[in-house]
Amino acid sequence: MIKPLFSVLAAASLAVLLGACSTPQPEYFYTLSGGSAVSDKPVQYYVEVLAVSVPQQVNRNQFVVTAPSGRIELLEQQRWAGPLAGEIGQSLSTAVTNELGAIDVFRTPYPEKLPVYRISTNVQRFESVMGQYALIDAVWSVRQLSNNKVVTCRTVANEKVGGGYDELVLGHRRAVQKIATDMSAVVRGFNNGNGGCPAMQAG
C-alpha cells in the first residue's frame, strides 16, 4: 500500500524538527578577567574600583558584535561569564592591583595606613567588529580620598584582532589592560606629585 505523499512529507518534517530539538547548539562563555598573573609586589596603595557603567545596548551576557557589513548582531551562543559591566570592572580591578601592588578595598574595611585612590569608569563605547578590531572608549577618574583631589582622563583603546571569538576576547582584554595602565600611571602621579593624565593614544 502506497502512503499518501503529504503523509510522507509530514513524517519527514517531524523527524527533522525532532532531531533539531534534541541537539541544541552549545553555548560558549568568555571572561575578560583571565590571563593576569597574581602580583607579588608589596602592598603600596589601596584602591576602590567602583562599579563600571557601560552603554545599555551592550550591557548583557550575549556578545553584541558588528559584522564587516555594519550589521549589529546579538549572539545567543557566545556569552560573557556575567553582565559586561561586571566583567570590565573585575578585569580593571585585577589589572590595576597587579600593576600597582595594591589591594582593592571597595566595600571592604581597611586600616588607615596607606593612601586610598577611588577609581570611577564610564565606558562610552564598547565595539566588537569581527576580524577587525575590539575597541573600548572610557572616561575615568582617580580621586585621592585624603585630600579629595581628582583627575579625570580618557582612554581610547583600539586593538586589532584576527578572525574568531577567541581573538575578539583577547583584543578586549588588551584594551582593558591599556586602560588599567593609564589609571595606574595617574595613581603613581599622585604619589609623585604629578597629577596629570597620560597622553591619550588611540590603538
Coordinates of N, CA and C in Angstrom, one line a residue:
M1 N 0.8 -1.2 0.0 CA 0.0 0.0 0.0 C 0.9 1.2 0.0
I2 N 0.6 2.1 -0.9 CA 1.4 3.4 -1.1 C 0.8 4.4 -0.1
K3 N 1.6 5.0 0.7 CA 1.2 6.1 1.6 C 1.0 7.4 0.8
P4 N 0.0 8.2 1.2 CA -0.2 9.5 0.5 C 1.1 10.3 0.7
L5 N 1.4 11.1 -0.4 CA 2.7 11.9 -0.4 C 2.7 12.9 0.8
F6 N 1.6 13.5 1.1 CA 1.6 14.5 2.2 C 1.9 13.9 3.5
S7 N 1.5 12.6 3.7 CA 1.8 11.9 5.0 C 3.3 11.6 5.1
V8 N 3.9 11.2 4.0 CA 5.4 11.0 4.0 C 6.1 12.3 4.3
L9 N 5.8 13.4 3.6 CA 6.4 14.7 3.8 C 6.2 15.1 5.3
A10 N 5.1 15.0 5.8 CA 4.8 15.4 7.2 C 5.7 14.6 8.2
A11 N 5.8 13.3 7.9 CA 6.6 12.5 8.8 C 8.1 12.9 8.7
A12 N 8.5 13.2 7.5 CA 9.9 13.6 7.3 C 10.2 14.9 8.0
S13 N 9.2 15.8 7.9 CA 9.4 17.1 8.5 C 9.4 17.0 10.0
L14 N 8.5 16.2 10.6 CA 8.5 15.9 12.0 C 9.8 15.4 12.5
A15 N 10.4 14.4 11.8 CA 11.7 13.8 12.2 C 12.8 14.9 12.2
V16 N 12.8 15.8 11.2 CA 13.8 16.8 11.2 C 13.6 17.8 12.4
L17 N 12.4 18.1 12.7 CA 12.1 19.0 13.8 C 12.5 18.4 15.1
L18 N 12.2 17.1 15.3 CA 12.6 16.4 16.5 C 14.1 16.3 16.6
G19 N 14.8 16.1 15.5 CA 16.2 16.0 15.5 C 16.8 17.3 15.9
A20 N 16.3 18.4 15.4 CA 16.8 19.7 15.7 C 16.6 20.0 17.2
C21 N 15.4 19.6 17.7 CA 15.1 19.9 19.2 C 16.0 19.1 20.1
S22 N 16.5 17.9 19.6 CA 17.3 17.1 20.5 C 18.7 17.4 20.5
T23 N 19.2 18.3 19.6 CA 20.6 18.7 19.5 C 20.7 20.2 19.6
P24 N 20.5 20.8 20.7 CA 20.6 22.3 20.8 C 22.1 22.7 20.6
Q25 N 22.2 23.9 20.0 CA 23.6 24.4 19.9 C 24.2 24.7 21.2
P26 N 25.5 24.4 21.4 CA 26.2 24.7 22.7 C 26.4 26.2 22.9
E27 N 26.5 26.6 24.1 CA 26.8 28.0 24.5 C 28.2 28.0 24.9
Y28 N 28.9 29.1 24.6 CA 30.3 29.3 24.9 C 30.4 30.5 25.8
F29 N 31.1 30.4 26.9 CA 31.2 31.5 27.9 C 32.7 32.0 27.9
Y30 N 32.8 33.4 28.0 CA 34.1 34.0 27.9 C 34.2 35.0 29.1
T31 N 35.4 35.3 29.5 CA 35.6 36.3 30.6 C 36.8 37.2 30.2
L32 N 36.7 38.4 30.7 CA 37.7 39.4 30.4 C 38.8 39.4 31.5
S33 N 38.6 38.6 32.5 CA 39.5 38.6 33.7 C 40.6 37.6 33.6
G34 N 40.6 36.7 32.7 CA 41.7 35.7 32.6 C 43.0 36.2 32.2
G35 N 44.0 35.4 32.4 CA 45.4 35.7 31.9 C 46.2 36.6 32.7
S36 N 45.7 37.1 33.9 CA 46.5 38.0 34.7 C 47.2 37.3 35.8
A37 N 48.5 37.4 35.9 CA 49.3 36.8 37.0 C 49.0 37.5 38.3
V38 N 49.1 36.8 39.4 CA 48.9 37.4 40.7 C 50.2 38.2 41.0
S39 N 50.0 39.4 41.5 CA 51.2 40.2 41.8 C 51.8 39.8 43.1
D40 N 53.2 39.8 43.1 CA 53.9 39.5 44.3 C 54.5 40.8 44.9
K41 N 54.1 42.0 44.4 CA 54.6 43.2 44.9 C 54.1 43.5 46.3
P42 N 54.9 44.2 47.1 CA 54.4 44.6 48.4 C 53.3 45.6 48.3
V43 N 52.3 45.6 49.2 CA 51.2 46.5 49.1 C 51.7 47.9 49.3
Q44 N 51.4 48.8 48.4 CA 51.8 50.2 48.5 C 50.6 51.1 48.5
Y45 N 49.5 50.7 47.9 CA 48.3 51.5 47.8 C 47.0 50.7 48.2
Y46 N 46.0 51.4 48.5 CA 44.6 50.9 48.5 C 43.9 51.6 47.3
V47 N 43.1 50.8 46.6 CA 42.2 51.4 45.6 C 40.8 51.0 45.8
E48 N 39.9 51.8 45.3 CA 38.5 51.4 45.3 C 38.0 51.5 43.8
V49 N 37.9 50.3 43.2 CA 37.5 50.3 41.8 C 36.0 50.2 41.8
L50 N 35.3 51.3 41.6 CA 33.8 51.3 41.7 C 33.2 50.6 40.5
A51 N 31.9 50.3 40.6 CA 31.2 49.7 39.6 C 31.3 50.5 38.3
V52 N 31.4 49.8 37.2 CA 31.6 50.4 35.9 C 30.3 50.6 35.2
S53 N 30.1 51.8 34.5 CA 28.9 52.0 33.7 C 29.3 51.7 32.2
V54 N 28.4 51.1 31.5 CA 28.6 50.8 30.1 C 27.3 51.2 29.3
P55 N 27.4 51.4 28.0 CA 26.1 51.6 27.3 C 25.1 50.5 27.4
Q56 N 23.9 50.8 27.6 CA 22.8 49.8 27.9 C 22.7 48.8 26.8
Q57 N 23.0 49.1 25.6 CA 22.8 48.1 24.5 C 23.8 47.0 24.5
V58 N 24.9 47.2 25.2 CA 25.9 46.1 25.2 C 26.1 45.5 26.6
N59 N 25.4 46.1 27.6 CA 25.5 45.6 29.0 C 24.6 44.3 29.2
R60 N 25.0 43.2 28.6 CA 24.3 42.0 28.7 C 25.3 40.8 28.6
N61 N 24.8 39.6 28.8 CA 25.6 38.5 28.7 C 26.0 38.1 27.3
Q62 N 25.1 38.3 26.4 CA 25.3 37.9 25.0 C 26.3 38.9 24.3
F63 N 27.1 38.3 23.4 CA 28.0 39.2 22.6 C 27.2 40.1 21.7
V64 N 27.5 41.3 21.6 CA 27.0 42.2 20.7 C 28.1 42.6 19.7
V65 N 28.0 42.1 18.5 CA 29.1 42.3 17.5 C 28.6 43.0 16.3
T66 N 29.6 43.6 15.6 CA 29.3 44.3 14.3 C 30.0 43.5 13.2
A67 N 29.2 43.1 12.3 CA 29.8 42.4 11.1 C 30.5 43.4 10.2
P68 N 31.4 42.9 9.4 CA 32.1 43.9 8.5 C 31.2 44.7 7.6
S69 N 30.0 44.2 7.4 CA 29.0 44.9 6.6 C 28.4 46.1 7.4
G70 N 28.6 46.1 8.7 CA 28.0 47.1 9.5 C 26.7 46.6 10.3
R71 N 26.3 45.4 10.0 CA 25.1 44.9 10.7 C 25.4 44.5 12.2
I72 N 24.6 44.9 13.1 CA 24.7 44.6 14.5 C 24.1 43.3 14.8
E73 N 24.8 42.4 15.5 CA 24.3 41.1 15.8 C 24.3 40.8 17.3
L74 N 23.3 40.2 17.8 CA 23.2 39.7 19.2 C 23.4 38.2 19.1
L75 N 24.4 37.7 19.7 CA 24.8 36.3 19.6 C 24.3 35.5 20.9
E76 N 23.5 34.5 20.7 CA 23.0 33.8 21.9 C 24.0 32.7 22.3
Q77 N 24.8 32.2 21.4 CA 25.7 31.1 21.8 C 27.0 31.6 22.3
Q78 N 27.4 32.8 22.1 CA 28.7 33.4 22.6 C 28.3 34.4 23.7
R79 N 28.7 34.1 24.9 CA 28.3 34.9 26.0 C 29.4 35.3 27.0
W80 N 29.3 36.4 27.6 CA 30.2 36.7 28.7 C 29.8 35.9 29.9
A81 N 30.8 35.7 30.8 CA 30.5 34.9 32.0 C 29.5 35.7 32.9
G82 N 29.4 37.0 32.8 CA 28.5 37.8 33.6 C 28.1 39.0 32.8
P83 N 27.2 39.9 33.3 CA 27.0 41.1 32.5 C 28.3 41.9 32.2
L84 N 28.3 42.5 31.1 CA 29.6 43.1 30.6 C 30.1 44.1 31.6
A85 N 29.3 44.9 32.2 CA 29.8 45.9 33.2 C 30.6 45.3 34.3
G86 N 30.1 44.2 34.8 CA 30.8 43.4 35.9 C 32.1 42.8 35.4
E87 N 32.1 42.3 34.1 CA 33.3 41.7 33.6 C 34.4 42.8 33.4
I88 N 34.0 44.0 33.0 CA 35.0 45.0 32.8 C 35.5 45.5 34.2
G89 N 34.6 45.6 35.1 CA 35.0 46.1 36.5 C 36.0 45.1 37.1
Q90 N 35.7 43.8 37.0 CA 36.6 42.8 37.7 C 37.9 42.8 37.0
S91 N 37.9 42.9 35.7 CA 39.2 42.9 34.9 C 40.0 44.1 35.2
L92 N 39.4 45.3 35.3 CA 40.1 46.5 35.7 C 40.7 46.4 37.1
S93 N 39.9 45.9 38.0 CA 40.4 45.7 39.4 C 41.6 44.8 39.5
T94 N 41.6 43.7 38.8 CA 42.7 42.8 38.7 C 44.0 43.4 38.1
A95 N 43.8 44.1 37.0 CA 44.9 44.7 36.3 C 45.5 45.8 37.1
V96 N 44.7 46.7 37.7 CA 45.2 47.8 38.4 C 46.0 47.4 39.7
T97 N 45.4 46.5 40.4 CA 46.0 46.0 41.6 C 47.3 45.3 41.3
N98 N 47.4 44.5 40.2 CA 48.6 43.9 39.8 C 49.7 44.9 39.5
E99 N 49.3 45.9 38.7 CA 50.3 46.9 38.3 C 50.9 47.7 39.4
L100 N 50.0 48.0 40.4 CA 50.4 48.9 41.5 C 50.9 48.2 42.7
G101 N 50.7 46.9 42.8 CA 50.9 46.2 44.1 C 49.9 46.8 45.1
A102 N 48.6 46.8 44.7 CA 47.6 47.4 45.5 C 46.6 46.4 45.9
I103 N 45.7 46.8 46.9 CA 44.5 46.0 47.3 C 43.3 46.8 46.9
D104 N 42.3 46.1 46.3 CA 41.0 46.8 46.0 C 40.2 46.6 47.3
V105 N 39.9 47.7 47.9 CA 39.1 47.7 49.2 C 37.7 48.2 49.0
F106 N 37.2 48.2 47.8 CA 35.8 48.6 47.6 C 34.9 47.8 48.4
R107 N 34.1 48.5 49.2 CA 33.1 47.9 50.1 C 33.8 47.0 51.2
T108 N 35.0 47.3 51.5 CA 35.7 46.5 52.5 C 36.4 47.4 53.5
P109 N 36.3 47.1 54.8 CA 37.0 47.9 55.8 C 38.5 47.8 55.6
Y110 N 39.3 48.9 55.8 CA 40.7 48.8 55.7 C 41.4 49.7 56.7
P111 N 42.6 49.4 57.1 CA 43.3 50.2 58.0 C 43.8 51.5 57.4
E112 N 43.9 52.6 58.1 CA 44.2 53.9 57.6 C 45.7 54.1 57.7
K113 N 46.5 53.3 56.9 CA 47.9 53.4 56.9 C 48.5 53.7 55.6
L114 N 47.7 53.5 54.5 CA 48.1 53.7 53.1 C 47.1 54.6 52.4
P115 N 47.6 55.4 51.4 CA 46.7 56.2 50.7 C 45.6 55.4 49.9
V116 N 44.4 56.0 49.8 CA 43.4 55.3 49.1 C 43.0 56.1 47.9
Y117 N 42.8 55.4 46.7 CA 42.5 56.1 45.5 C 41.2 55.5 44.9
R118 N 40.2 56.3 44.7 CA 38.9 55.8 44.2 C 38.9 56.0 42.7
I119 N 38.6 54.9 42.0 CA 38.6 54.9 40.5 C 37.2 54.7 40.0
S120 N 36.7 55.6 39.2 CA 35.4 55.6 38.6 C 35.6 55.4 37.1
T121 N 34.8 54.6 36.4 CA 34.9 54.4 35.0 C 33.6 54.4 34.3
N122 N 33.5 55.2 33.2 CA 32.3 55.3 32.4 C 32.7 54.9 31.0
V123 N 32.4 53.7 30.6 CA 32.7 53.2 29.2 C 31.6 53.8 28.3
Q124 N 32.1 54.6 27.3 CA 31.2 55.3 26.4 C 31.0 54.5 25.1
R125 N 32.0 53.7 24.7 CA 31.9 52.8 23.6 C 32.5 51.5 23.9
F126 N 31.9 50.4 23.5 CA 32.4 49.1 23.6 C 32.1 48.4 22.3
E127 N 33.0 48.3 21.3 CA 32.7 47.9 20.0 C 33.5 46.6 19.7
S128 N 32.8 45.7 19.0 CA 33.4 44.4 18.7 C 33.1 44.2 17.2
V129 N 34.1 44.4 16.3 CA 34.0 44.2 14.9 C 34.8 42.9 14.5
M130 N 34.0 41.9 14.1 CA 34.6 40.6 13.8 C 35.8 40.7 12.8
G131 N 36.9 40.1 13.2 CA 38.1 40.1 12.3 C 38.7 41.4 12.0
Q132 N 38.4 42.5 12.8 CA 39.0 43.8 12.6 C 39.5 44.4 13.8
Y133 N 38.6 44.7 14.8 CA 39.1 45.4 16.0 C 38.2 45.2 17.2
A134 N 38.7 45.4 18.4 CA 38.0 45.4 19.6 C 38.3 46.8 20.2
L135 N 37.3 47.6 20.5 CA 37.5 49.0 21.0 C 36.8 49.2 22.3
I136 N 37.5 49.9 23.2 CA 36.9 50.4 24.4 C 37.3 51.9 24.6
D137 N 36.3 52.7 24.6 CA 36.5 54.2 24.8 C 35.9 54.5 26.2
A138 N 36.8 54.9 27.1 CA 36.4 55.1 28.5 C 36.8 56.4 29.0
V139 N 35.9 57.1 29.8 CA 36.3 58.3 30.6 C 36.3 57.8 32.0
W140 N 37.4 58.1 32.7 CA 37.6 57.6 34.0 C 38.2 58.7 34.9
S141 N 38.1 58.5 36.2 CA 38.7 59.4 37.1 C 39.4 58.7 38.3
V142 N 40.4 59.3 38.9 CA 41.0 58.8 40.1 C 41.0 59.9 41.1
R143 N 40.4 59.6 42.3 CA 40.3 60.6 43.4 C 41.1 60.1 44.5
Q144 N 42.0 61.0 45.0 CA 42.7 60.7 46.2 C 41.9 61.1 47.4
L145 N 41.5 60.1 48.2 CA 40.5 60.4 49.3 C 41.0 61.3 50.4
S146 N 42.3 61.3 50.6 CA 42.8 62.0 51.7 C 42.7 63.6 51.6
N147 N 42.7 64.0 50.3 CA 42.5 65.4 50.1 C 41.4 65.8 49.0
N148 N 40.8 64.7 48.6 CA 39.6 64.9 47.6 C 40.1 65.4 46.3
K149 N 41.3 65.4 46.0 CA 41.8 65.8 44.6 C 41.4 64.7 43.6
V150 N 41.0 65.2 42.4 CA 40.5 64.2 41.4 C 41.1 64.6 40.1
V151 N 41.5 63.6 39.3 CA 42.0 63.7 37.9 C 41.0 62.9 37.0
T152 N 40.5 63.5 36.0 CA 39.6 62.9 35.0 C 40.3 62.7 33.7
C153 N 40.3 61.5 33.1 CA 41.0 61.3 31.9 C 40.1 60.5 30.9
R154 N 40.7 60.3 29.7 CA 40.0 59.4 28.7 C 41.0 58.5 28.1
T155 N 40.7 57.3 27.9 CA 41.5 56.3 27.2 C 40.7 55.7 26.0
V156 N 41.2 55.8 24.8 CA 40.6 55.1 23.7 C 41.5 53.9 23.3
A157 N 41.1 52.7 23.6 CA 42.0 51.5 23.4 C 41.4 50.8 22.2
N158 N 42.1 50.8 21.1 CA 41.6 50.2 19.8 C 42.6 49.1 19.4
E159 N 42.1 47.8 19.6 CA 43.0 46.7 19.4 C 42.6 45.9 18.1
K160 N 43.6 45.7 17.2 CA 43.3 44.9 16.0 C 43.2 43.4 16.4
V161 N 42.3 42.7 15.8 CA 42.0 41.3 16.1 C 41.9 40.5 14.8
G162 N 42.3 39.2 14.9 CA 42.1 38.3 13.8 C 40.6 37.7 13.9
G163 N 40.4 36.7 13.1 CA 39.1 36.1 13.0 C 38.8 35.2 14.2
G164 N 37.5 35.1 14.5 CA 37.1 34.2 15.6 C 36.8 35.0 16.9
Y165 N 36.1 34.3 17.8 CA 35.6 34.9 19.0 C 36.7 35.0 20.0
D166 N 37.6 34.0 20.0 CA 38.8 34.0 21.0 C 39.6 35.2 20.7
E167 N 39.9 35.5 19.5 CA 40.7 36.7 19.1 C 40.0 38.0 19.6
L168 N 38.7 38.0 19.4 CA 37.9 39.2 19.8 C 38.0 39.4 21.3
V169 N 37.9 38.4 22.1 CA 38.0 38.5 23.6 C 39.4 38.9 24.0
L170 N 40.4 38.3 23.4 CA 41.8 38.7 23.7 C 42.0 40.2 23.3
G171 N 41.4 40.7 22.3 CA 41.6 42.1 21.9 C 41.0 43.0 23.0
H172 N 39.8 42.6 23.5 CA 39.2 43.4 24.6 C 40.0 43.3 25.9
R173 N 40.6 42.2 26.1 CA 41.5 42.1 27.3 C 42.6 43.0 27.2
R174 N 43.2 43.1 26.0 CA 44.3 44.1 25.8 C 43.9 45.5 26.0
A175 N 42.7 45.8 25.5 CA 42.1 47.1 25.7 C 41.9 47.5 27.1
V176 N 41.4 46.6 27.9 CA 41.2 46.8 29.4 C 42.5 47.0 30.0
Q177 N 43.5 46.3 29.6 CA 44.9 46.4 30.2 C 45.4 47.8 29.9
K178 N 45.2 48.3 28.7 CA 45.7 49.7 28.4 C 45.0 50.7 29.3
I179 N 43.7 50.6 29.5 CA 43.0 51.5 30.4 C 43.6 51.4 31.8
A180 N 43.8 50.2 32.3 CA 44.3 50.0 33.7 C 45.7 50.6 33.8
T181 N 46.5 50.4 32.8 CA 47.9 51.0 32.8 C 47.8 52.5 32.9
D182 N 46.9 53.2 32.2 CA 46.7 54.6 32.3 C 46.3 55.0 33.7
M183 N 45.3 54.2 34.3 CA 44.8 54.5 35.6 C 46.0 54.4 36.6
S184 N 46.8 53.4 36.5 CA 47.9 53.1 37.4 C 48.9 54.3 37.3
A185 N 49.1 54.8 36.1 CA 50.1 55.9 36.0 C 49.6 57.1 36.7
V186 N 48.3 57.4 36.7 CA 47.7 58.5 37.4 C 47.9 58.3 38.9
V187 N 47.6 57.1 39.4 CA 47.8 56.9 40.9 C 49.3 57.1 41.3
R188 N 50.2 56.6 40.5 CA 51.6 56.9 40.8 C 51.9 58.4 40.7
G189 N 51.3 59.1 39.8 CA 51.5 60.5 39.7 C 51.1 61.3 40.9
F190 N 49.9 60.9 41.5 CA 49.5 61.5 42.8 C 50.6 61.3 43.8
N191 N 51.2 60.1 43.9 CA 52.2 59.7 44.9 C 53.5 60.5 44.6
N192 N 53.7 60.8 43.3 CA 55.0 61.5 43.0 C 54.8 63.1 42.8
G193 N 53.6 63.5 43.1 CA 53.3 64.9 43.0 C 53.0 65.4 41.5
N194 N 52.7 64.4 40.6 CA 52.3 64.8 39.3 C 50.9 64.3 39.0
G195 N 50.0 65.2 38.9 CA 48.6 64.8 38.9 C 47.9 64.8 37.5
G196 N 48.7 64.7 36.4 CA 48.1 64.8 35.1 C 47.7 63.5 34.5
C197 N 47.0 63.6 33.3 CA 46.6 62.4 32.6 C 47.7 61.9 31.7
P198 N 47.8 60.6 31.4 CA 48.7 60.1 30.4 C 48.3 60.7 29.0
A199 N 49.3 60.8 28.1 CA 48.9 61.2 26.8 C 48.0 60.2 26.1
M200 N 46.9 60.7 25.6 CA 45.9 59.8 25.0 C 46.4 59.2 23.7
Q201 N 46.3 57.9 23.6 CA 46.7 57.2 22.3 C 45.5 56.3 21.9
A202 N 45.2 56.4 20.6 CA 44.2 55.5 20.1 C 44.9 54.4 19.4
G203 N 44.5 53.2 19.8 CA 45.1 52.0 19.1 C 46.4 51.6 19.7

